[in-house]
Amino acid sequence: MPHTLTISQLTDKLAQGELSSREATQSCLDRIAAVDGQLNAFISHDPEDALAQADAADAALASGKSKPLLGVPIAMKDVIAVNGHPLNCASKILGDFNSPYDATVTEKLREAGAVIFGRVNMDEFAMGSSTENSAFGPARNPWNPDCIPGGSSGGSAVAVAADECIASLASDTGGSIRQPAALCGCVGLKPTYGRVSRYGLVAFASSLDQVGPLTKDVRDAATMLGVIAGEDKRDSTNVPEPVPDYIAALTGDVKGLKIGLPKEYQVEGLDPEVKAATEAAVAKLEKQGAEVKEISLPHTQYAIATYYIIATAEASTNLARFEGVRYGARVDGASPEEMNRATRGAGFGEEVKRRIILGTYVLSSGYYDAYYLRAQKVRTLIRQDFLNAFKEVDLIASPTTPTPAFKIGEKANDPLQMYLSDIFTISCNVAGLCGISIPCGFSVSGLPLGLQLLGKPFGEPDLLRAAHAYEQATEWHTKRPKIG
Amino acid sequence: MREDLQHAVKLARIELSAEEEERLGSQLGDILKYVDKLNELDVEGVEPTAHAVPLTNVLREDEPRESLSHEAAMRNAPKTSNGLFIVPKIVE
Amino acid sequence: MTYEAVIGLETHVQLRTRTKMWCGCANEYGAEANTNVCPVCIGLPGVLPVPNAEALRKTALAGMLLNCDVPSYAKWDRKNYFYPDNPKNYQLTQLDFPSTIEGFVEFEFGEGIERVRINRAHLEEDVGKSTHFSDYSGVDFNRAGVPLLEIVTEPDLTDADMAYDYLNALKAILEYGGVSDCNMEKGQVRCDVNISVRPIGQTELGEKVEIKNMNSFSGVRRAASYEIERQIGVLREGGTLVQETRRWDDAVGITESMRTKEDAHDYRYFPDPDLMPHTPSEEWIAEVRASVMELPLARKQRLMADYQLPASDAEVFVGDAALGDYFEVAAKGAKNPKAVANWVMNNLQAKLTETGGSTADLKFESSAIGELVRLVEDSKINSRIAQDVFSEMFESGKAPAVIVEEKGLSQVSDSAELEAFCNEAIEANPGPAQDFRNGKETALNFLKGQVMKASCGKANPQMVGELLKKILGS
Ligand SMILES: [Zn+2]
């Protein structure tokens, strides 16, 4: 069953000729045919195109080529541009948009030999924490289809957890990779802001967005990061920092690594099972040789408010380009203004509308200083909290989410409650750090739980080292949901 | 919906149904009340952060790169004519 | 009561770069619609801007030419408004930290020199171009993302003619610096005019009227002059003025109110998260400063002082900078720079126009024209021959002295030789000779012509005249 393999397992088998990329790709396609009717992880996929790429990879393998992802089927979140593929951002507004260009990460995957297939489900324009805000219907948690898979990269997490692909590429603006990874029991890595090019990632909030992988284990996350990281002249916010060998960081040794536990993270509404699992995981790392100490992040309680002002402000103008002039599903009107209003009224879902209006409001005349400018200043304080903490510790540990996956529809009418569930993941983006979520147990009801580790800017090697060491000492990541 | 929020809706060019307007109005009211939390903080003298990384002078040299073909540039357009993107008549 | 006008101008000028501001598409006028476009400049989902270094250099250079400071910190902001020609529906511009600030432009106005303060010259991006049909409009994005310099004056201009002269001076400066081609036909210069009037002696400004998107300087002059009259008229009749935007109807020659919606002006500026600040280093600024050239007015004044040229000649050389540069090299060490100027402005320019070439294509040394002038001044050749020598120089690139030598064109000033020519001419043309003796002065010119012809133009014409008179008079 090649679709259940990790990247490293599959590339080994491909290299040894035990398996072809076509077989692996076909296996994923069969798996999608079998389970995706129930899970709705994929918005669309093109089997013919995927198999053609697989055949090309097989030819390259046969000629002795070796590349880090040669022949590996990777599913793409529907927010990353792939030349010749649809790009919908899980929204109605893009209509039958077909991208005429590749994102930089797409190019890098191609260069690494990946079979890039499928458009996976998400919250519309990456706005949400449950993948319920998709114009293509909600994705479902493979551990319990009545539950949400998390979001916004829900489809990516489901596709990986349910073995519909080998790995997936997604984006994280406030936890959109880590939170669904935690709720679906896979590994989700958000790189440091500026580590991975954003060119071709449809912007939600430009100063917070970052592309990262969802994978079946930590080694695969390291492999994927090694492929997608690096300088890109098309992204002014991309940091020209050399890319280290992330696989080499996976030493299994955490001796002397200092891990901080923020005292402010003992929040109201933290599920006791989640709390216990996190404590157990930290105890395990301590036993493996890490030093654990309490730290303080005094501005934690302001992170969500800060985030929602900055993210929505940026989003309100990033999404202004979707108005029916150059692309997308136009709804006609007598004037350009009427056409814009009708197009956007019909094309955007409610959460997107809510955020655009909020973002427009906080930037509008008379409110800018009170909301946007103030939030930017608090952002400075939050970032400073972390930089201070990182003078004392190498990593910060916390739960990824305050609760396991909740039921579909449970929070649909209370956006604020939904926003508050982002408490542990949001600061990482606000401060521009790197973070990872790894499986650390299950709830009594059988839902996965995630441990989040945060690292300093460009501290991915330490982050991966600790995550990998923990993973080596546990079995959580080997568990798979039973579907169908 | 509050008048100041209606102003934002107008600026954002989003048509809302009456029902949407009412629901969003009350939800946004709650959210704005929540974010008022930031007023508790004294931010006097704090520099605003616009970027998560402190980069400056990221420039490109004035060198041509291949553009999109006309066909590729227009292929997603809702309406075209004579090589132009067609929109309802602009009246100033 | 007498009133005075207060005018401020915001002038948008396309920068001369090879590529657009944020992408590698050609910055080029006249291509087929939507062919100089890419994902970045048509605002496809997912794209990002990267600033063109040359546009920043040209902006700093323009600032320096306008006597502005180049601050060590500049940043980019988004100006949000929906318009079909605006691909992202926000325009990238520099709101509170522009690339250049606080300068001035000096220009000739009436008898004196006028100074207009420049508030700032900042960089932004152009939008696409709309064409209107009977029941729809079409947009071409070739122009979208072209770097645009916006030069904002303080409200220092006091009448329509002054605004007109300022604009021409600004254009000359920017063309001179190679910052922009300022081609009006190609829409490379556009202007917003702010006008108010107030009773003389009042310090606070009156209600400001903005006339947007003017694309000719004479239009600005006419619109401003109309608008000043209109505003004064309203006040004189006891009316009040409101701050508003008006449109200039060039055909009718009036301005009319544009009813703009109130919320149209809430641009929600905020710092662009996709672009990093520009913090030019001392070295970078010095490098740009090294390319700062003399401004037209300064050059004109210097040409008049250093070469004793009349204002009209100096203006020719200021208007055509390359020709002016050529003149300065040619006139170096010349005893009579005015004569050199005449050669450059008349003969050289005529030849260049004829051949369609430029001074860069010339085969002869730039010092050659000075030498040629000296040959005439020293009576080595006459000015007729000088024309031939010049043609030969133009063809072969040989030095004038060499040509004169090779072709034996030296002026014949030997009296014996000339006397022989004269006698021959008189003998061959007894009629005219007699006419002269009978007092018909013009007959001498005919004989002189015959001598010149016989000598292949080399005879010293002055001496020939004297000799003929002497022979015929004796
Ligand atoms: Zn372009």
Coordinates of C-alpha atoms and ligand atoms in Angstrom, one line a residue, chain B residues 65-68, chain C residues 20 22-26 36-42 141 144, ligand 1:
Chain B
R65 CA 12.1 39.4 -17.8
E66 CA 9.8 37.5 -20.1
S67 CA 6.2 38.7 -19.8
L68 CA 3.1 36.5 -20.0
Chain C
K20 CA 8.4 48.5 -14.9
W22 CA 7.8 45.9 -9.7
C23 CA 8.3 43.4 -12.5
G24 CA 10.5 42.8 -15.5
C25 CA 7.9 43.8 -18.1
A26 CA 9.1 46.4 -20.6
N36 CA 3.7 44.0 -21.8
V37 CA 2.0 42.3 -18.9
C38 CA 2.8 39.5 -16.4
P39 CA 1.2 38.0 -13.3
V40 CA 2.7 40.8 -11.2
C41 CA 1.4 43.8 -13.2
I42 CA -2.0 42.5 -13.9
F141 CA -2.5 47.1 -18.5
A144 CA 0.2 49.5 -15.2
Ligands
ZN1 ZN 4.7 42.8 -15.5

